PDB file of C-alpha atoms in Angstrom:
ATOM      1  CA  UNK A   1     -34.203   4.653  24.513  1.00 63.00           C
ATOM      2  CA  UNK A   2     -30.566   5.847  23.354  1.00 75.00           C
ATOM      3  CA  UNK A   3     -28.126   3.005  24.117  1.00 92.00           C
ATOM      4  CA  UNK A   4     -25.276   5.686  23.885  1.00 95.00           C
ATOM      5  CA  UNK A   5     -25.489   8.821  24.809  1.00 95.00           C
ATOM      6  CA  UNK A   6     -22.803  12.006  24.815  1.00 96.00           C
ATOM      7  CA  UNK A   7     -24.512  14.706  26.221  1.00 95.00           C
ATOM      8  CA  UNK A   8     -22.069  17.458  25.173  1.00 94.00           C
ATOM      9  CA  UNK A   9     -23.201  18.216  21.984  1.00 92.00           C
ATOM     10  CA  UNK A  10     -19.443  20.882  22.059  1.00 94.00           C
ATOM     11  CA  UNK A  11     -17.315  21.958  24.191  1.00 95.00           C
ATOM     12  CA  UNK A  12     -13.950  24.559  24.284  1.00 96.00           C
ATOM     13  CA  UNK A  13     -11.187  23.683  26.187  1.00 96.00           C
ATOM     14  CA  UNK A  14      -8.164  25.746  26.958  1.00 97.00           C
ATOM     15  CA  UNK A  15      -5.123  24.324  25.256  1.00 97.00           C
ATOM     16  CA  UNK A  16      -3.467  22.873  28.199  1.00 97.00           C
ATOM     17  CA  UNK A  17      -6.260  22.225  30.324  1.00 97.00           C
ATOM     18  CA  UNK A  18      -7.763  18.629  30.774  1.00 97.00           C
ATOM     19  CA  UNK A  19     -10.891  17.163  29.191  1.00 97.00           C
ATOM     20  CA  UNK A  20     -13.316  15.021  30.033  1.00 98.00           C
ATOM     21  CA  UNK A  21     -15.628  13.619  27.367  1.00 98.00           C
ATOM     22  CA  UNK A  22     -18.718  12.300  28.878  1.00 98.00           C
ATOM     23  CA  UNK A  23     -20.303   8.795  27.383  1.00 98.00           C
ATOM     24  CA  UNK A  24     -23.249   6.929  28.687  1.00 97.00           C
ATOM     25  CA  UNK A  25     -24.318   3.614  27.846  1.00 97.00           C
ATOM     26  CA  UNK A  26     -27.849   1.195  28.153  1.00 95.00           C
ATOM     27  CA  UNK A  27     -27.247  -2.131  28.457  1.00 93.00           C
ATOM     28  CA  UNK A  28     -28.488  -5.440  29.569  1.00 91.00           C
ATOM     29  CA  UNK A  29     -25.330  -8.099  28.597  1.00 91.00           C
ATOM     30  CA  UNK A  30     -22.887  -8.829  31.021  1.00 91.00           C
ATOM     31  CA  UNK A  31     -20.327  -8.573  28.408  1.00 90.00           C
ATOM     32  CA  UNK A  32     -19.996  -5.714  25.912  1.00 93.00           C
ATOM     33  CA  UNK A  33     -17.144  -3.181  24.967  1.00 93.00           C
ATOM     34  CA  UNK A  34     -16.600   0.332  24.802  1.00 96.00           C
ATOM     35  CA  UNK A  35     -14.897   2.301  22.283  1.00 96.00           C
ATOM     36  CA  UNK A  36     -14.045   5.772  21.813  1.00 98.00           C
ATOM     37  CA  UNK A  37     -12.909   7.183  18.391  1.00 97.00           C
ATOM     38  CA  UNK A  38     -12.123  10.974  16.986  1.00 97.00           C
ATOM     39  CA  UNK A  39     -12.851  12.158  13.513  1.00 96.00           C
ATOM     40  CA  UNK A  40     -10.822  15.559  12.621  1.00 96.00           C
ATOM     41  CA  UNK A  41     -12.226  18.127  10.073  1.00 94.00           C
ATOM     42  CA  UNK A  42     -10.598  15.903   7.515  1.00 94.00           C
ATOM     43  CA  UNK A  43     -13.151  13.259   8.283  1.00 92.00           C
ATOM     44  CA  UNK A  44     -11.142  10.219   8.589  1.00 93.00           C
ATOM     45  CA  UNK A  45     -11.734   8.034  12.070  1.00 95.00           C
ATOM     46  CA  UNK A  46      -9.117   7.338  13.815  1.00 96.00           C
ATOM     47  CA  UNK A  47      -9.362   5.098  17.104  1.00 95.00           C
ATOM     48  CA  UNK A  48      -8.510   6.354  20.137  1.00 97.00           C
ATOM     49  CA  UNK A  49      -9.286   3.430  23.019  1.00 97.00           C
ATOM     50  CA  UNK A  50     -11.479   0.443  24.581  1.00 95.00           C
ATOM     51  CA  UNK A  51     -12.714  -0.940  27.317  1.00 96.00           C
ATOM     52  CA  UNK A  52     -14.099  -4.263  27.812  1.00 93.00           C
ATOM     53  CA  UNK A  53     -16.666  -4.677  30.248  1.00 93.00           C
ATOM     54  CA  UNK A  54     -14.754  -7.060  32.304  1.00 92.00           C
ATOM     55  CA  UNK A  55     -11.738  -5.561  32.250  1.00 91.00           C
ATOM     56  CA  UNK A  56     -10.477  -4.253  36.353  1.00 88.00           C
ATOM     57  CA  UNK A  57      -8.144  -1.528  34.847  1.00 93.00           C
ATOM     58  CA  UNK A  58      -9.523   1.855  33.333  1.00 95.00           C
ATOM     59  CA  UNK A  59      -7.755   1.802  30.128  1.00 95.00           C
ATOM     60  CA  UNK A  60      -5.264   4.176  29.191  1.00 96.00           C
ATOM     61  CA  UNK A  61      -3.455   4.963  25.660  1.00 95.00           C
ATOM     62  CA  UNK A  62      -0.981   7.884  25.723  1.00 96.00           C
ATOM     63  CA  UNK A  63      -2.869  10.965  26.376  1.00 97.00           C
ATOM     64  CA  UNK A  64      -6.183   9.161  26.610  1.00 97.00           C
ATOM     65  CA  UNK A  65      -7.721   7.581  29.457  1.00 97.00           C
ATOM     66  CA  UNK A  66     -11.261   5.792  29.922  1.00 97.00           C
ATOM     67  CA  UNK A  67     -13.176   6.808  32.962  1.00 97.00           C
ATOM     68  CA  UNK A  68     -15.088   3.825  33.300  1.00 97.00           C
ATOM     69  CA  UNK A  69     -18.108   3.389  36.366  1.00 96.00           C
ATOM     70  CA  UNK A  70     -19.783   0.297  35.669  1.00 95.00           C
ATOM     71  CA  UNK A  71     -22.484   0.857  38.129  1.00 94.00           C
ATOM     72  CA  UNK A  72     -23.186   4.054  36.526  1.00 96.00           C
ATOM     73  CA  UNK A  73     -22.641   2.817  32.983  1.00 96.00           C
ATOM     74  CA  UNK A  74     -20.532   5.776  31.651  1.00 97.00           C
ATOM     75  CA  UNK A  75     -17.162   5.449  30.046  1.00 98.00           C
ATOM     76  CA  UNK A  76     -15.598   9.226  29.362  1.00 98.00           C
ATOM     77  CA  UNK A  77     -13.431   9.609  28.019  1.00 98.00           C
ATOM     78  CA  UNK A  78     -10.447  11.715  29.506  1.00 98.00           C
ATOM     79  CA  UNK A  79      -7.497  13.629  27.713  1.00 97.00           C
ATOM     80  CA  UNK A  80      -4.937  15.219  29.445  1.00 95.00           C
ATOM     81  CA  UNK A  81      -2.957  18.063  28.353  1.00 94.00           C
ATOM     82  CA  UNK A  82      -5.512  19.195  25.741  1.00 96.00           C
ATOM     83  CA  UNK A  83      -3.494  20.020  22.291  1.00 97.00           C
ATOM     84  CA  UNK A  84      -4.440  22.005  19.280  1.00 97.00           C
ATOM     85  CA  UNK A  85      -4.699  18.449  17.097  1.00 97.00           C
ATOM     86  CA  UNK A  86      -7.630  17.049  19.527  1.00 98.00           C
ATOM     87  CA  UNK A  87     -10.118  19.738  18.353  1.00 98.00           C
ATOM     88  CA  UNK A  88     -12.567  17.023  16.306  1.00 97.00           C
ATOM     89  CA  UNK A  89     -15.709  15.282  16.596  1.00 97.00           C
ATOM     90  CA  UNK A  90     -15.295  12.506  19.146  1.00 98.00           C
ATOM     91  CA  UNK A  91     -17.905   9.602  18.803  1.00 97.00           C
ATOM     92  CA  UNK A  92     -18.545   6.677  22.020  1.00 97.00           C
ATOM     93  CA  UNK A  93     -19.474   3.262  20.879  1.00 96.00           C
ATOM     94  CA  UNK A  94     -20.660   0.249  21.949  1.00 95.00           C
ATOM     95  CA  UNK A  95     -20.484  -3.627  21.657  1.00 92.00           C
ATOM     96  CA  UNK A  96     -22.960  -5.651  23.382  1.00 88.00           C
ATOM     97  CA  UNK A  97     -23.074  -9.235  23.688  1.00 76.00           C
ATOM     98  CA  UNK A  98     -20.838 -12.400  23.262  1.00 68.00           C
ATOM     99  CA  UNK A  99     -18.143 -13.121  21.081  1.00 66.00           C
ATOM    100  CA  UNK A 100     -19.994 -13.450  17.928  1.00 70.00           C
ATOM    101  CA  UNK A 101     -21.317  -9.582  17.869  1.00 76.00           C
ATOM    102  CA  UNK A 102     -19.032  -7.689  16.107  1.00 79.00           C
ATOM    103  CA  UNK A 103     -22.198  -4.477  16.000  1.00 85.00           C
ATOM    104  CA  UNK A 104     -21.244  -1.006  17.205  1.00 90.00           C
ATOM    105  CA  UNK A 105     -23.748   1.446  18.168  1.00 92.00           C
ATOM    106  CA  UNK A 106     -22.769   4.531  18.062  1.00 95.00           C
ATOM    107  CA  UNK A 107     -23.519   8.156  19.742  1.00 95.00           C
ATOM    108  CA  UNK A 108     -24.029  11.405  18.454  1.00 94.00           C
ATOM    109  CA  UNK A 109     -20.833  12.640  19.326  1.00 96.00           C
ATOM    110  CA  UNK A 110     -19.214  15.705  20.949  1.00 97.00           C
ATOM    111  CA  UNK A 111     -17.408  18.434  18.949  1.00 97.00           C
ATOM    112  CA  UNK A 112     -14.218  19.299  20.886  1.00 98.00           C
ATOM    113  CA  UNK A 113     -12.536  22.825  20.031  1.00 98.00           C
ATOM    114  CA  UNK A 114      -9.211  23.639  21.619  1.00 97.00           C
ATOM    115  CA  UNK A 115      -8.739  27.319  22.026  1.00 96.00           C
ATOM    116  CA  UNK A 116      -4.944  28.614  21.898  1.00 95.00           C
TER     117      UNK A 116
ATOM    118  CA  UNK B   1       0.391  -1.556   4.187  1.00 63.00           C
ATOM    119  CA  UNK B   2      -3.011  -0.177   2.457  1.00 76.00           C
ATOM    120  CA  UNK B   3      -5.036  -1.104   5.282  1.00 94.00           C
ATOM    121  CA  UNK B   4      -8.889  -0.173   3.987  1.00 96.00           C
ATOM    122  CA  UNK B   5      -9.737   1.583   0.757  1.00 96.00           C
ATOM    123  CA  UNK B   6     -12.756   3.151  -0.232  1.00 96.00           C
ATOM    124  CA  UNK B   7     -13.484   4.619  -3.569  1.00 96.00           C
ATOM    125  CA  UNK B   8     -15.227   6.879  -5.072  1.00 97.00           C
ATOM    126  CA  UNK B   9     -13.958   9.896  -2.575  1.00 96.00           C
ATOM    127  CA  UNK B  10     -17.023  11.698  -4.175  1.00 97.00           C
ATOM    128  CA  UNK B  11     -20.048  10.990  -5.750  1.00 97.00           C
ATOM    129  CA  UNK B  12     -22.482  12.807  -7.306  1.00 97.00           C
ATOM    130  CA  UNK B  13     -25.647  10.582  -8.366  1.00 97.00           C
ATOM    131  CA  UNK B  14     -29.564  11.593 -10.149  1.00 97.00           C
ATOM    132  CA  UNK B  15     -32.442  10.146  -8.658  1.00 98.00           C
ATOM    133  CA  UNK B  16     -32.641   6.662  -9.585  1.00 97.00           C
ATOM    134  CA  UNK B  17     -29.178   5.934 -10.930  1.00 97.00           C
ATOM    135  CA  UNK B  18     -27.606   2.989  -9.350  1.00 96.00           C
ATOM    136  CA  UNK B  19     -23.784   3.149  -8.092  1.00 96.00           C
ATOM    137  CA  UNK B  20     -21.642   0.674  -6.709  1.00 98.00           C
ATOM    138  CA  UNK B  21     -19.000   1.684  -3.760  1.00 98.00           C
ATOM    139  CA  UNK B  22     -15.549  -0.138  -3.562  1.00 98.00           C
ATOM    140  CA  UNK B  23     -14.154  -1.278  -0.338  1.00 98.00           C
ATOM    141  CA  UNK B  24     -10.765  -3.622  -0.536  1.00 97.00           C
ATOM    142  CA  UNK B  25      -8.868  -4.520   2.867  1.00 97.00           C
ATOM    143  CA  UNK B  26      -5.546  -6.121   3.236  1.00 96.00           C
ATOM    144  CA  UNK B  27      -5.408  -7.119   6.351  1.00 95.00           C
ATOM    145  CA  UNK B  28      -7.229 -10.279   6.345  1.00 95.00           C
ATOM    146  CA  UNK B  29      -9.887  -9.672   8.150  1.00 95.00           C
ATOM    147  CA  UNK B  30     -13.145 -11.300   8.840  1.00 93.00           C
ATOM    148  CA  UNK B  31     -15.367  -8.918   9.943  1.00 93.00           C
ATOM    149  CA  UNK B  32     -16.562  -6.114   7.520  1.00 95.00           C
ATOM    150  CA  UNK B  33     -18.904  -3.142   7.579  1.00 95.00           C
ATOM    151  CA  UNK B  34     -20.565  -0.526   5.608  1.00 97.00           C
ATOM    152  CA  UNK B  35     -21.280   2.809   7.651  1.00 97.00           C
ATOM    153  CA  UNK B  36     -23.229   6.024   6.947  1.00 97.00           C
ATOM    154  CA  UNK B  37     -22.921   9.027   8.913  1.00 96.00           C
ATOM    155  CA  UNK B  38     -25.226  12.025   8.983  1.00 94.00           C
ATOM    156  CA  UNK B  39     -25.041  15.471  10.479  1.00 86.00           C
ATOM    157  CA  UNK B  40     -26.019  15.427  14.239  1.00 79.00           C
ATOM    158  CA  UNK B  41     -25.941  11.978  13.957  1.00 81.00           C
ATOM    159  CA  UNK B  42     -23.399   8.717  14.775  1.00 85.00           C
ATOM    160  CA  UNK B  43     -22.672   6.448  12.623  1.00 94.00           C
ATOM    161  CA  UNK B  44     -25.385   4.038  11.098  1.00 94.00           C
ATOM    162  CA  UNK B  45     -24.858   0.613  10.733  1.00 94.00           C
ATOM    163  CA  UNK B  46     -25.989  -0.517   6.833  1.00 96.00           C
ATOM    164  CA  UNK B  47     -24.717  -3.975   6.197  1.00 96.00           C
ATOM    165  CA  UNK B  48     -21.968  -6.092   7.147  1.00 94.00           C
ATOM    166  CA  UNK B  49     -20.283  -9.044   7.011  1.00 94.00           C
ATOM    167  CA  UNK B  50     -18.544 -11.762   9.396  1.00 92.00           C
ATOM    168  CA  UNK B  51     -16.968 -14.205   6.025  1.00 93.00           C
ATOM    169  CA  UNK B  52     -16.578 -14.508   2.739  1.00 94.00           C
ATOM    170  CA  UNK B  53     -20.208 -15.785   1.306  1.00 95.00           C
ATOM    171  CA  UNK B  54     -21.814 -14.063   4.709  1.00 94.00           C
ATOM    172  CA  UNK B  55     -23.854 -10.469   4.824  1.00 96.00           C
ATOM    173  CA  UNK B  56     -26.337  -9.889   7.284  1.00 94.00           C
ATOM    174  CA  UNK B  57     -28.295  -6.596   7.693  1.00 94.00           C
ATOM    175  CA  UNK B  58     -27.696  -3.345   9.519  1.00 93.00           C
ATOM    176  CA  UNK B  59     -30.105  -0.726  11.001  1.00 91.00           C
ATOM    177  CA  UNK B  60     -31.181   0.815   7.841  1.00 95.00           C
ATOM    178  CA  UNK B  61     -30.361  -1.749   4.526  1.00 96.00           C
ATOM    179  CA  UNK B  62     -33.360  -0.343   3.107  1.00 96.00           C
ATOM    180  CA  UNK B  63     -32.272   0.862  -0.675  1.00 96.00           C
ATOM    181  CA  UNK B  64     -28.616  -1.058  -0.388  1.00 97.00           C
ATOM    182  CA  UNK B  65     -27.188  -4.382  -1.431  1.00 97.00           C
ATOM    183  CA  UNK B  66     -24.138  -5.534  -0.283  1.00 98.00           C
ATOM    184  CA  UNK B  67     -22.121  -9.070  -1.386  1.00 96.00           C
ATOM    185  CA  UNK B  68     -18.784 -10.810   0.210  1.00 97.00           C
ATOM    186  CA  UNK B  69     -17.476 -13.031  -2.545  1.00 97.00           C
ATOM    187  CA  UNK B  70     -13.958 -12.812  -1.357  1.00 97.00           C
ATOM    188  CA  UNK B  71     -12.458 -12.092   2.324  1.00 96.00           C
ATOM    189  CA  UNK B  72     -10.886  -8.870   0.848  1.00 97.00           C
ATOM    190  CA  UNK B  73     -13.570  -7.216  -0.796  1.00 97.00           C
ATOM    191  CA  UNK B  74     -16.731  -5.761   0.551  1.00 98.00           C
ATOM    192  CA  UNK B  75     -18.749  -3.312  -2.187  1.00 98.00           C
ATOM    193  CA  UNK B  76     -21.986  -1.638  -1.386  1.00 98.00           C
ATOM    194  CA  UNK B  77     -24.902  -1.031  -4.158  1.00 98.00           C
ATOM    195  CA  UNK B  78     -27.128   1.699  -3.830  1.00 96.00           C
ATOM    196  CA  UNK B  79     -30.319  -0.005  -6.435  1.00 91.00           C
ATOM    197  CA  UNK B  80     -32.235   3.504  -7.452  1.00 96.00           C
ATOM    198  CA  UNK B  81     -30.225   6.251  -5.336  1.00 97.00           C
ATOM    199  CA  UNK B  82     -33.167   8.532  -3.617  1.00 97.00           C
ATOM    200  CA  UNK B  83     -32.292  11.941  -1.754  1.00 97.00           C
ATOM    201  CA  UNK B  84     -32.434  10.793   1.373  1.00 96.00           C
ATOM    202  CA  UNK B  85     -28.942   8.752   0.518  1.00 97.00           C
ATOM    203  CA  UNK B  86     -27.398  11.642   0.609  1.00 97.00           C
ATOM    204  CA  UNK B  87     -24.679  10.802   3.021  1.00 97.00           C
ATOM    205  CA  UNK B  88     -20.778  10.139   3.972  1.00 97.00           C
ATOM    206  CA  UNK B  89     -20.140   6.488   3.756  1.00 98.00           C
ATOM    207  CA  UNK B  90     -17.299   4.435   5.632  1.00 97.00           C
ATOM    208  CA  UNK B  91     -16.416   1.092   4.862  1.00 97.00           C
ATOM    209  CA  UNK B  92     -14.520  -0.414   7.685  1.00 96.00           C
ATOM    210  CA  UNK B  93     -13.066  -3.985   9.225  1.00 96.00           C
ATOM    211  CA  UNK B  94     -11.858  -5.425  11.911  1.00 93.00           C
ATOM    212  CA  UNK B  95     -10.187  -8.961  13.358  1.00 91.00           C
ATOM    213  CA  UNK B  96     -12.231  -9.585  16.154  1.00 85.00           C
ATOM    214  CA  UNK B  97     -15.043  -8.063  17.881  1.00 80.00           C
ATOM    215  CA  UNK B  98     -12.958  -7.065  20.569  1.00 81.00           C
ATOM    216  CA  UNK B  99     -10.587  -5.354  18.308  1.00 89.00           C
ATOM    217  CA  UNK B 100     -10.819  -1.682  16.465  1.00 91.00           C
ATOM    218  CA  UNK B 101     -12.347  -0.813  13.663  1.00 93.00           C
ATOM    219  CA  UNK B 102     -10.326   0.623  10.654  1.00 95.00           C
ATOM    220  CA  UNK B 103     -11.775   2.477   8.463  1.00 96.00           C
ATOM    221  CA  UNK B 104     -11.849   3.791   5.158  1.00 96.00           C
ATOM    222  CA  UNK B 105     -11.100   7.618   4.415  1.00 95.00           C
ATOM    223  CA  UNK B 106     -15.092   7.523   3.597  1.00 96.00           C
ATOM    224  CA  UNK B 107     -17.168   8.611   0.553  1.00 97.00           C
ATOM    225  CA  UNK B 108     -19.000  11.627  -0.039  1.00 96.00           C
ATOM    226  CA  UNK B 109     -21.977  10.725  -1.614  1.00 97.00           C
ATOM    227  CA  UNK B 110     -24.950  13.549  -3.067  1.00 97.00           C
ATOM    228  CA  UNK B 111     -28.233  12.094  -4.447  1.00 97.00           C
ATOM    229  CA  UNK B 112     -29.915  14.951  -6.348  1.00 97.00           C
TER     230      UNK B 112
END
C-alpha cells in the first residue's frame, strides 16, 4: 500500500484563486512528520512547511498553510492567493517513527499550473 | 553560505563505466542523503547517512556505494552504470529529523 498519496496528478488554478493540495498518509507510529516541498521547472526543491504529528496548531508559513485531520490522515496543503511563481511540482512527505528516523517517503506529487 | 553542493550538473555515462557524484555541505550537519527522482515518480531514497563513519541503505542501493569519511562530505558511486540509472539525483542534509531537508541543485545523470 502507498504510504503517501497525492491524488491530483495536476491541477490549474486561476491566479488569485486559492489552492488546496491534497496529501494522504498510512501510518501506524504515533509520532511521525509531515512535509510539503515544491520543485519549479528549474528543478531545485525548495521547502515549503511541516507538521509534526503532535503538534495542536495547523502550521502555517506565509502563504502556505497545512490542513492537517489526523483522524483522516491527510495533510494538504493550502496556498492562498495563488501567484504565477507557485506553478511547480509539489511533492508530500513523510517521517515515521521516533527520533532516530531521519527517512522520508515521498509521493508522486501534483503538478500545479497557475493560469494568468 | 554554500549550503549543499552537488556536482556534476550533468552526466553522461556508457554502460558499465563507473562515476562518482560529489556532495559537500557546510552546515554541519549530521544527517545526509542521496535521492533519485524519476518521472511520475517521488523521490527514492538510495543511501544515507546519520555520522561520519555511518551509511545505512535506502529503498533501492542496488548498483550504488556510498561512504561518510568526514561530516561534510557525502559522495555516491555508481559501480558499472546500467540504463535503468538513468535518473536526476539530489544529495541533501539536514540537522535533525524534525528539521528540513536542503538539498542540492541535483544531477542529471544519462546511462546509455
Amino acid at each position: 500500500a502507498q504510504k503517501i498519496t497525492q491524488t491530483q496528478p495536476g491541477m490549474f488554478v486561476q491566479e488569485k484563486e486559492a489552492v488546496t493540495l491534497d496529501c494522504t498518509y498510512d501510518t501506524s507510529d504515533q509520532s511521525y512528520g509531515l512535509f510539503w516541498y515544491k520543485q519549479p521547472s528549474s528543478g531545485e526543491m525548495i521547502f515549503l512547511i511541516y507538521q509534526g504529528s503532535y503538534d495542536e496548531q495547523n502550521a502555517t508559513e506565509g502563504r502556505y498553510s497545512l490542513n492537517f485531520q489526523k483522524a483522516r490522515k491527510s495533510a494538504n496543503l493550502v496556498i492562498s492567493a495563488s501567484q504565477l511563481g507557485d506553478s511547480a511540482m509539489y511533492f508530500c512527505a513523510m517521517r515515521e517513527g521516533g527520533d532516530s528516523n531521519y527517512q522520508l517517503i515521498w509521493g508522486a506529487g501534483t503538478k500545479l499550473i497557475i493560469k494568468p | 553560505n554554500a549550503g549543499v553542493t552537488q556536482t556534476p550538473k550533468f552526466q553522461v555515462l556508457k554502460t558499465g563505466q563507473s562515476m562518482t557524484l560529489q556532495c559537500a555541505q557546510d552546515m554541519n550537519h549530521e544527517y545526509m542523503s542521496w535521492y533519485r527522482q524519476d518521472p511520475g515518480m517521488g523521490l527514492r531514497l538510495i543511501h544515507y547517512s546519520v555520522g561520519a563513519g555511518i551509511t545505512d541503505q535506502g529503498e533501492v542501493p542496488n548498483g550504488y556505494n556510498v561512504s561518510r569519511s568526514t561530516t561534510e562530505d557525502f559522495p555516491l558511486r555508481l559501480l558499472s552504470a546500467a540504463p535503468s540509472q538513468t535518473s536526476v539525483y539530489f544529495c541533501a542534509s539536514s540537522y535533525d529529523p524534525d528539521s528540513p531537508l536542503h538539498f542540492g541543485n541535483g544531477t542529471r545523470l544519462t546511462v546509455t
